[in-house]
Amino acid sequence: MKDNSTGKRKNEKLWGGRFADSSSPITEEISASIQFDSRMYRQDIKGSIAHAEMLNKMGILNDEELKKIVNGLDEIREEIEKGKFLFSRSLEDIHMNIESRLTEKIGETGKKLHTARSRNDQVALDMRLYLRDEISLIKELLKSLIVLLVKLAEKNIDAVMPGYTHLQVAQPVRFSHHMLAYAWKFIRDMKRLDHAAEACSLLPLGAGALAGVNYPADREFVKKRLDFREINLNSMDAVSDRDFILDFLYFASVLGMHLSRFCEEIVLWSSAEFGFISLAHNVTTGSSIMPQKRNPDIAELVRGKTGRLYGNLFSLLTVMKGLPMTYNRDLQEDKEPLFDSIDTVILSLEGMNEMLKGMKINKDRMKKAIYRNFSTATDIADYLAQKGVPFRDSHEIVGSIVRYCEEENVDFFNLKTETLKSFSLFFDNDIEDIIDPARSTERKISQGSTSTDSIKDQIFLIKSRLQI
Ligand code: ARG
């Protein structure tokens, strides 16, 4: 959209009546939000049309006037979309820019639109409508990410890799289980997103400036017309509430934290040392000095962007803190954090989706990593325990085998049964089955474990839950 925010249209301020002097330049500069709130123009127009229809129903606007207003607003939408609208900074925000243009276009009738309405309930409405629209888009992107994870899990169900605690090899897990661990986190994020959407669907319009309006505004009509679930029944709460934005910013922060953990692993796994995955060329970048480099920049940037998502949440929490009832101009500071978090979430999800689409899994490298690092030591301890050795003792025995391997620089998987027997007489030839990492995953028979069956159950559950 063309930004003409410093351009001036010949106008008087819509609130100019009681002022002897015009605003000083700094007052205009500090008051203006048009440079960032112009993006809500569609929602502002939609809300105004619903409001005008309600005024018509109440007999405040006749049919002719309503028609003029609706046509005028439709034309303004077009002007904005074609880049022909001249935004004026002295008109402060999107609400007054549109209203002033309407009057310029259709004359006196335009001035009736603001009957039974204040910018305080208007902006509270627009923000909800705007966020609601963006939430639908974000939900689709989040869903695509989960679908990609499920596909990766289905396709690579045979891949076994080291599972880590403390970033030290712990036990073998299936790569699919690892992917689904993230899928479940993102499913919870989706719930948080739904919660934010729900918070958006409480209608503030009709609250007026703070106390209600001197007209029997048909709020039920506006609620239905704009597809809200409920009416906010306290006008003071309606104009002072920004919880719905905080809910979204919290969702965005937690999502950012999850994405950043995932990205951290992508960065690690794509390194030469791990080599568990390779990223496609079109999602990596080169170095200006080191010709050999191929860097996982998307993963790093998504990880880095989490900082601004947290920042935006804290920024608005701090703006809100200590604000007396009801509307205070501080509330205008709700927009940039929200818009930035929306943009950041969309960009990050698009980046993640693109990166995962072309990601290759190097099963051999994963396998080597499990064979190198005693990943089935716990299985061996359980093996002895099942033969009657108390678990604490079997833990001790296996620990000393590991120490022996390290000291003698021998591979655990190549130890002869005879050598093992010198640690415990309970060792037998069936130990081969126990130390096999893939079979180790299958012995995890508890619900929610890393076995193939459990993974298949999870995939089924996620698919039915998301209807994919
Ligand atoms: N641009 C303003 C905002 O974002 C609109 C509401 C202005 N209300 C007022 N009483 N000055 O908050």
Coordinates of C-alpha atoms and ligand atoms in Angstrom, one line a residue:
M1 CA 0.0 0.0 0.0
K2 CA 1.2 3.5 -0.8
D3 CA 2.3 5.3 2.3
N4 CA 1.4 9.0 2.0
S5 CA 1.3 9.5 5.7
T6 CA 3.1 12.8 5.6
G7 CA 0.9 14.1 2.8
K8 CA -1.8 16.5 3.9
R9 CA -5.3 16.8 2.6
K10 CA -7.1 20.1 3.2
N11 CA -8.9 19.4 6.4
E12 CA -9.8 20.4 9.9
K13 CA -9.3 18.0 12.7
L14 CA -12.5 16.0 13.3
W15 CA -12.2 17.1 17.0
G16 CA -11.1 20.6 16.2
G17 CA -14.1 22.5 17.6
R18 CA -12.9 23.3 21.1
F19 CA -9.3 24.2 20.1
A20 CA -8.1 27.8 19.7
D21 CA -4.8 26.7 18.2
S22 CA -3.8 24.1 15.7
S23 CA -1.6 21.2 16.9
S24 CA 2.2 21.7 17.0
P25 CA 4.2 19.5 14.7
I26 CA 5.4 17.3 17.5
T27 CA 1.9 16.8 18.8
E28 CA 0.9 15.6 15.4
E29 CA 4.0 13.4 15.1
I30 CA 3.6 11.7 18.4
S31 CA -0.2 11.3 18.0
A32 CA -0.1 9.7 14.6
S33 CA -0.6 6.0 14.1
I34 CA -1.7 6.1 10.5
Q35 CA 1.8 4.9 9.4
F36 CA 1.1 1.5 11.0
D37 CA -2.7 1.3 11.6
S38 CA -3.6 1.9 7.9
R39 CA -3.3 -1.9 7.6
M40 CA -6.6 -2.2 9.4
Y41 CA -8.5 -0.3 6.7
R42 CA -10.6 -3.3 5.6
Q43 CA -11.8 -4.0 9.1
D44 CA -12.5 -0.4 9.8
I45 CA -14.7 -0.2 6.8
K46 CA -16.4 -3.5 7.6
G47 CA -17.1 -2.3 11.1
S48 CA -18.4 1.1 9.8
I49 CA -20.8 -0.6 7.4
A50 CA -22.2 -2.8 10.1
H51 CA -22.5 0.3 12.4
A52 CA -24.3 2.3 9.6
E53 CA -26.7 -0.6 9.0
M54 CA -27.5 -0.6 12.7
L55 CA -28.0 3.2 12.6
N56 CA -30.4 2.7 9.7
K57 CA -32.3 0.1 11.6
M58 CA -32.7 2.5 14.5
G59 CA -34.0 5.2 12.2
I60 CA -30.9 7.5 12.6
L61 CA -29.9 7.0 9.0
N62 CA -32.5 6.7 6.3
D63 CA -32.2 4.2 3.4
E64 CA -30.8 6.8 1.1
E65 CA -28.1 7.9 3.6
L66 CA -27.2 4.4 4.3
K67 CA -26.7 3.7 0.7
K68 CA -24.5 6.7 0.3
I69 CA -22.3 5.7 3.2
V70 CA -21.9 2.1 2.1
N71 CA -21.1 3.1 -1.4
G72 CA -18.7 5.8 -0.2
L73 CA -16.9 3.3 2.1
D74 CA -16.7 0.7 -0.7
E75 CA -15.1 3.3 -3.0
I76 CA -12.6 4.3 -0.3
R77 CA -11.7 0.6 0.1
E78 CA -10.9 0.6 -3.6
E79 CA -9.0 3.8 -3.5
I80 CA -6.8 2.4 -0.7
E81 CA -6.3 -0.9 -2.6
K82 CA -5.4 0.9 -5.8
G83 CA -2.9 3.1 -3.9
K84 CA -4.9 6.2 -4.7
F85 CA -5.8 7.1 -1.2
L86 CA -4.0 10.1 0.3
F87 CA -3.2 9.2 4.0
S88 CA -2.9 12.2 6.2
R89 CA -0.8 12.3 9.3
S90 CA -2.7 15.2 10.8
L91 CA -5.8 13.0 10.8
E92 CA -3.9 10.7 13.2
D93 CA -5.3 7.3 12.5
I94 CA -7.1 5.1 10.0
H95 CA -10.5 5.8 11.6
M96 CA -10.3 9.5 11.1
N97 CA -8.6 9.2 7.7
I98 CA -11.5 7.1 6.4
E99 CA -14.2 9.1 8.0
S100 CA -12.9 12.4 6.8
R101 CA -12.5 11.1 3.2
L102 CA -16.1 9.8 3.4
T103 CA -17.4 13.2 4.2
E104 CA -15.2 14.7 1.5
K105 CA -16.8 12.3 -1.0
I106 CA -20.5 12.2 0.1
G107 CA -20.9 15.4 2.0
E108 CA -22.9 16.0 5.2
T109 CA -24.3 12.4 5.4
G110 CA -20.7 11.2 6.1
K111 CA -20.8 13.2 9.3
K112 CA -23.6 11.1 10.6
L113 CA -21.7 7.9 10.6
H114 CA -20.0 8.5 14.0
T115 CA -23.4 8.8 15.8
A116 CA -23.5 6.4 18.8
R117 CA -19.9 5.5 18.4
S118 CA -16.5 6.7 19.7
R119 CA -13.1 5.9 18.4
N120 CA -12.6 4.1 21.6
D121 CA -15.1 1.3 20.8
Q122 CA -14.3 1.6 17.1
V123 CA -10.6 0.9 17.6
A124 CA -11.3 -1.9 20.0
L125 CA -13.6 -3.4 17.3
D126 CA -11.1 -3.0 14.5
M127 CA -8.3 -4.6 16.4
R128 CA -10.4 -7.7 17.1
L129 CA -11.6 -8.0 13.5
Y130 CA -8.1 -7.6 12.3
L131 CA -6.5 -10.1 14.6
R132 CA -9.3 -12.6 13.9
D133 CA -8.5 -12.5 10.2
E134 CA -4.8 -12.9 10.8
I135 CA -5.4 -15.8 13.2
S136 CA -7.2 -17.8 10.4
L137 CA -4.2 -17.5 8.2
I138 CA -1.7 -18.3 11.0
K139 CA -3.8 -21.4 11.9
E140 CA -3.5 -22.7 8.3
L141 CA 0.3 -22.2 8.4
L142 CA 0.6 -23.9 11.8
K143 CA -1.5 -26.8 10.5
S144 CA 0.7 -27.2 7.4
L145 CA 3.7 -27.4 9.7
I146 CA 2.1 -30.2 11.7
V147 CA 1.1 -32.0 8.5
L148 CA 4.8 -31.8 7.4
L149 CA 6.0 -33.2 10.7
V150 CA 3.5 -36.1 10.4
K151 CA 4.6 -36.8 6.9
L152 CA 8.2 -36.8 7.9
A153 CA 7.3 -39.2 10.8
E154 CA 5.4 -41.5 8.4
K155 CA 8.1 -41.6 5.8
N156 CA 11.0 -42.2 8.1
I157 CA 9.5 -44.5 10.6
D158 CA 12.5 -46.9 10.2
A159 CA 15.0 -44.3 11.2
V160 CA 16.5 -44.7 14.6
M161 CA 18.6 -42.0 16.2
P162 CA 20.1 -41.2 19.6
G163 CA 17.7 -39.6 22.0
Y164 CA 19.4 -37.1 24.3
T165 CA 19.2 -35.7 27.7
H166 CA 21.6 -33.0 28.7
L167 CA 22.6 -33.2 25.0
Q168 CA 24.4 -36.4 25.9
V169 CA 23.3 -39.6 24.1
A170 CA 20.7 -41.3 26.3
Q171 CA 18.6 -44.0 24.6
P172 CA 17.7 -44.9 21.0
V173 CA 14.6 -43.2 19.8
R174 CA 12.8 -43.2 16.4
F175 CA 13.3 -40.1 14.4
S176 CA 9.5 -40.1 13.9
H177 CA 9.0 -39.9 17.7
H178 CA 11.3 -36.9 17.8
M179 CA 9.3 -35.2 15.0
L180 CA 6.0 -36.0 16.7
A181 CA 7.3 -34.5 20.0
Y182 CA 7.3 -31.2 18.1
A183 CA 3.9 -31.9 16.5
W184 CA 2.3 -32.3 19.9
K185 CA 3.9 -29.0 21.0
F186 CA 2.4 -27.3 18.0
I187 CA -1.0 -28.8 18.6
R188 CA -1.0 -27.2 22.0
D189 CA 0.1 -23.9 20.3
M190 CA -3.0 -24.3 18.1
K191 CA -5.1 -24.5 21.2
R192 CA -3.6 -21.3 22.5
L193 CA -4.3 -19.7 19.2
D194 CA -7.9 -20.8 19.3
H195 CA -8.1 -19.3 22.8
A196 CA -6.9 -16.0 21.4
A197 CA -9.5 -16.2 18.6
E198 CA -12.2 -16.8 21.2
A199 CA -11.0 -13.8 23.2
C200 CA -11.4 -11.7 20.0
S201 CA -15.0 -12.6 19.6
L202 CA -16.4 -10.4 22.4
L203 CA -18.1 -7.4 20.8
P204 CA -17.0 -4.0 22.1
L205 CA -18.9 -1.8 19.7
G206 CA -21.7 0.0 21.3
A207 CA -19.7 0.9 24.4
G208 CA -19.2 4.4 23.1
A209 CA -16.3 6.4 24.7
L210 CA -16.7 4.5 28.0
A211 CA -20.2 4.8 29.5
G212 CA -22.4 3.5 26.7
V213 CA -24.3 5.7 24.2
N214 CA -27.5 7.8 24.4
Y215 CA -29.2 5.6 21.8
P216 CA -30.8 2.1 22.1
A217 CA -28.0 0.7 19.9
D218 CA -28.9 -2.7 18.6
R219 CA -25.8 -4.5 19.6
E220 CA -27.3 -7.9 19.0
F221 CA -27.7 -6.9 15.3
V222 CA -24.0 -5.8 15.1
K223 CA -22.9 -8.9 16.9
K224 CA -24.6 -11.2 14.3
R225 CA -23.6 -9.0 11.4
L226 CA -19.9 -9.1 12.3
D227 CA -20.1 -12.7 13.5
F228 CA -19.1 -12.1 17.1
R229 CA -19.9 -14.8 19.7
E230 CA -20.8 -12.5 22.6
I231 CA -21.4 -8.9 23.5
N232 CA -19.2 -7.2 26.1
L233 CA -21.7 -6.2 28.6
N234 CA -19.6 -3.7 30.5
S235 CA -18.8 -0.6 28.4
M236 CA -15.8 0.3 30.6
D237 CA -14.3 -3.1 30.2
A238 CA -15.0 -3.1 26.5
V239 CA -12.9 0.0 25.7
S240 CA -10.1 -0.7 28.2
D241 CA -9.6 -4.4 27.4
R242 CA -6.7 -5.6 25.4
D243 CA -6.5 -9.1 26.9
F244 CA -7.2 -10.6 23.5
I245 CA -4.0 -9.1 22.1
L246 CA -2.0 -10.4 25.1
D247 CA -3.5 -13.8 24.6
F248 CA -2.2 -13.7 21.0
L249 CA 1.2 -12.4 22.0
Y250 CA 1.5 -15.1 24.6
F251 CA 0.6 -17.7 22.0
A252 CA 3.2 -16.2 19.7
S253 CA 5.9 -16.3 22.4
V254 CA 5.3 -19.9 23.2
L255 CA 5.2 -20.8 19.6
G256 CA 8.4 -18.9 19.1
M257 CA 10.0 -20.8 21.9
H258 CA 9.0 -24.1 20.4
L259 CA 10.2 -23.1 16.9
S260 CA 13.5 -21.9 18.3
R261 CA 14.1 -25.2 20.1
F262 CA 13.4 -27.1 16.8
C263 CA 15.6 -24.7 14.9
E264 CA 18.4 -25.2 17.3
E265 CA 18.3 -28.9 16.6
I266 CA 18.1 -28.3 12.8
V267 CA 21.3 -26.1 13.2
L268 CA 23.0 -28.9 15.2
W269 CA 21.8 -31.7 13.0
S270 CA 22.9 -30.1 9.8
S271 CA 26.4 -29.5 11.0
A272 CA 29.2 -31.7 9.7
E273 CA 29.7 -33.2 13.2
F274 CA 26.1 -34.4 13.5
G275 CA 25.2 -34.7 9.8
F276 CA 21.7 -36.2 10.7
I277 CA 20.0 -34.1 8.1
S278 CA 20.8 -32.0 5.1
L279 CA 18.9 -28.9 4.1
A280 CA 18.1 -28.1 0.5
H281 CA 20.3 -25.6 -1.3
N282 CA 17.4 -23.1 -1.8
V283 CA 16.9 -22.7 2.0
T284 CA 20.6 -22.2 2.9
T285 CA 22.9 -19.4 2.3
G286 CA 26.6 -19.0 1.5
S287 CA 29.5 -17.0 3.1
S288 CA 31.1 -14.0 1.4
I289 CA 34.5 -15.2 2.4
M290 CA 34.4 -19.0 3.0
P291 CA 33.5 -20.7 -0.3
Q292 CA 32.7 -24.0 1.2
K293 CA 30.0 -22.8 3.6
R294 CA 26.3 -23.5 3.4
N295 CA 24.6 -22.0 6.4
P296 CA 21.2 -22.9 7.9
D297 CA 20.1 -19.2 8.1
I298 CA 16.4 -19.8 8.1
A299 CA 16.7 -21.9 11.2
E300 CA 19.0 -19.3 12.9
L301 CA 16.7 -16.4 12.0
V302 CA 13.6 -18.2 13.2
R303 CA 15.5 -19.0 16.4
G304 CA 16.5 -15.4 16.7
K305 CA 13.1 -13.9 16.0
T306 CA 11.8 -15.5 19.2
G307 CA 13.4 -12.5 21.0
R308 CA 11.1 -10.0 19.4
L309 CA 8.1 -12.2 20.1
Y310 CA 8.9 -12.2 23.8
G311 CA 9.7 -8.5 23.6
N312 CA 6.3 -7.7 22.1
L313 CA 4.5 -9.5 24.8
F314 CA 6.5 -7.7 27.5
S315 CA 6.1 -4.4 25.7
L316 CA 2.3 -4.6 25.8
L317 CA 2.1 -6.1 29.3
T318 CA 4.1 -3.1 30.4
V319 CA 1.9 -0.6 28.5
M320 CA -1.2 -2.1 30.2
K321 CA 0.2 -2.2 33.7
G322 CA -1.1 0.6 36.0
L323 CA -3.5 2.1 33.4
P324 CA -6.5 3.6 35.1
M325 CA -9.9 2.9 33.7
T326 CA -10.8 3.3 30.8
Y327 CA -9.3 4.3 27.5
N328 CA -5.9 6.0 27.7
R329 CA -3.9 7.0 24.7
D330 CA -1.2 4.6 25.8
L331 CA -3.4 1.9 24.3
Q332 CA -2.4 3.1 20.9
E333 CA 0.9 1.4 21.7
D334 CA -0.8 -2.0 21.4
K335 CA -0.5 -1.9 17.6
E336 CA 3.1 -2.2 16.7
P337 CA 3.9 -5.1 19.0
L338 CA 0.8 -6.9 17.7
F339 CA 1.5 -6.3 14.1
D340 CA 5.1 -7.2 14.5
S341 CA 4.3 -10.5 16.2
I342 CA 1.7 -11.3 13.5
D343 CA 4.3 -10.6 10.7
T344 CA 7.0 -12.5 12.6
V345 CA 4.9 -15.6 13.2
I346 CA 3.7 -15.7 9.6
L347 CA 7.3 -15.3 8.2
S348 CA 8.7 -17.8 10.7
L349 CA 6.0 -20.4 9.9
E350 CA 6.5 -19.9 6.1
G351 CA 10.2 -20.3 6.5
M352 CA 9.9 -23.4 8.6
N353 CA 7.5 -25.0 6.2
E354 CA 9.8 -24.3 3.2
M355 CA 12.8 -25.6 5.1
L356 CA 11.2 -28.9 6.2
K357 CA 9.8 -29.6 2.8
G358 CA 13.2 -30.2 1.3
M359 CA 14.9 -31.6 4.4
K360 CA 16.8 -34.9 3.8
I361 CA 17.3 -37.4 6.6
N362 CA 20.6 -39.2 6.8
K363 CA 19.7 -42.4 8.5
D364 CA 23.2 -43.8 8.3
R365 CA 24.7 -40.9 10.2
M366 CA 22.0 -41.3 12.9
K367 CA 22.8 -45.0 13.1
K368 CA 26.5 -44.4 13.5
A369 CA 25.8 -42.0 16.3
I370 CA 23.8 -44.6 18.3
Y371 CA 26.3 -47.3 17.8
R372 CA 29.1 -45.1 19.1
N373 CA 27.7 -43.9 22.3
F374 CA 26.4 -46.7 24.5
S375 CA 22.8 -45.8 23.8
T376 CA 21.4 -49.2 24.9
A377 CA 23.2 -49.3 28.2
T378 CA 19.9 -48.9 30.1
D379 CA 18.5 -51.9 28.1
I380 CA 21.4 -54.0 29.3
A381 CA 20.8 -52.9 32.9
D382 CA 17.1 -53.9 32.4
Y383 CA 18.2 -57.2 30.9
L384 CA 20.2 -58.1 34.0
A385 CA 17.4 -56.8 36.2
Q386 CA 14.9 -59.1 34.4
K387 CA 17.2 -62.0 35.2
G388 CA 17.0 -61.2 38.9
V389 CA 19.9 -58.8 39.5
P390 CA 18.6 -55.8 41.5
F391 CA 18.4 -52.8 39.2
R392 CA 20.9 -50.7 41.3
D393 CA 23.4 -53.5 41.0
S394 CA 22.8 -54.0 37.2
H395 CA 23.2 -50.3 36.8
E396 CA 26.6 -50.5 38.5
I397 CA 27.7 -53.5 36.4
V398 CA 26.8 -51.9 33.1
G399 CA 28.5 -48.7 34.3
S400 CA 31.7 -50.6 34.8
I401 CA 31.4 -52.2 31.3
V402 CA 31.2 -48.7 29.8
R403 CA 34.2 -47.6 31.7
Y404 CA 36.1 -50.7 30.6
C405 CA 35.2 -50.0 26.9
E406 CA 36.4 -46.4 27.3
E407 CA 39.6 -47.4 28.9
E408 CA 40.4 -50.2 26.5
N409 CA 39.1 -48.2 23.6
V410 CA 36.8 -51.0 22.4
D411 CA 33.4 -50.9 20.9
F412 CA 30.7 -51.9 23.2
F413 CA 28.8 -53.6 20.4
N414 CA 31.8 -55.8 19.6
L415 CA 32.3 -57.2 23.1
K416 CA 32.3 -61.0 23.2
T417 CA 29.7 -62.7 25.4
E418 CA 32.7 -64.2 27.3
T419 CA 34.0 -60.8 28.2
L420 CA 30.6 -59.7 29.3
K421 CA 30.3 -62.8 31.5
S422 CA 33.4 -61.6 33.4
F423 CA 31.2 -58.7 34.6
S424 CA 28.1 -60.8 35.3
L425 CA 27.4 -64.5 34.9
F426 CA 23.8 -63.6 33.8
F427 CA 25.1 -62.4 30.4
D428 CA 24.2 -64.9 27.6
N429 CA 24.0 -64.9 23.8
D430 CA 20.6 -63.3 23.8
I431 CA 22.3 -60.1 24.7
E432 CA 22.8 -59.4 21.0
D433 CA 19.1 -58.8 20.7
I434 CA 19.2 -56.4 23.6
I435 CA 21.9 -54.1 22.4
D436 CA 20.4 -53.6 19.0
P437 CA 19.1 -50.0 19.0
A438 CA 16.1 -50.6 16.7
R439 CA 14.9 -53.4 18.9
S440 CA 15.5 -51.3 21.9
T441 CA 12.9 -48.9 20.7
E442 CA 10.4 -51.7 20.2
R443 CA 10.9 -52.9 23.8
K444 CA 9.5 -49.5 24.9
I445 CA 6.0 -50.8 25.4
S446 CA 4.5 -48.1 27.7
Q447 CA 1.9 -45.8 26.3
G448 CA 3.4 -42.8 24.5
S449 CA 6.8 -44.5 24.0
T450 CA 9.1 -44.5 21.0
S451 CA 8.0 -47.9 19.6
T452 CA 6.7 -48.2 16.1
D453 CA 3.2 -49.1 17.4
S454 CA 3.1 -46.1 19.7
I455 CA 4.3 -43.8 16.8
K456 CA 1.5 -45.2 14.6
D457 CA -1.0 -44.5 17.3
Q458 CA 0.2 -41.0 17.6
I459 CA 0.0 -40.4 13.9
F460 CA -3.5 -41.7 13.8
L461 CA -4.5 -39.5 16.8
I462 CA -3.0 -36.4 15.3
K463 CA -4.5 -37.0 12.0
S464 CA -8.0 -37.5 13.4
R465 CA -7.7 -34.5 15.7
L466 CA -6.7 -32.2 12.9
Q467 CA -8.8 -33.9 10.3
I468 CA -5.9 -34.3 7.9
Ligands
ARG1 N1 -5.7 5.7 17.2 C1 -6.3 5.5 18.5 C2 -5.8 4.2 19.1 O1 -5.2 3.5 18.5 C3 -7.8 5.4 18.3 C4 -8.5 5.8 19.5 C5 -8.4 7.2 19.9 N2 -9.2 7.6 21.0 C6 -9.0 8.7 21.6 N3 -9.8 9.0 22.7 N4 -8.1 9.6 21.3 O2 -5.9 4.0 20.3

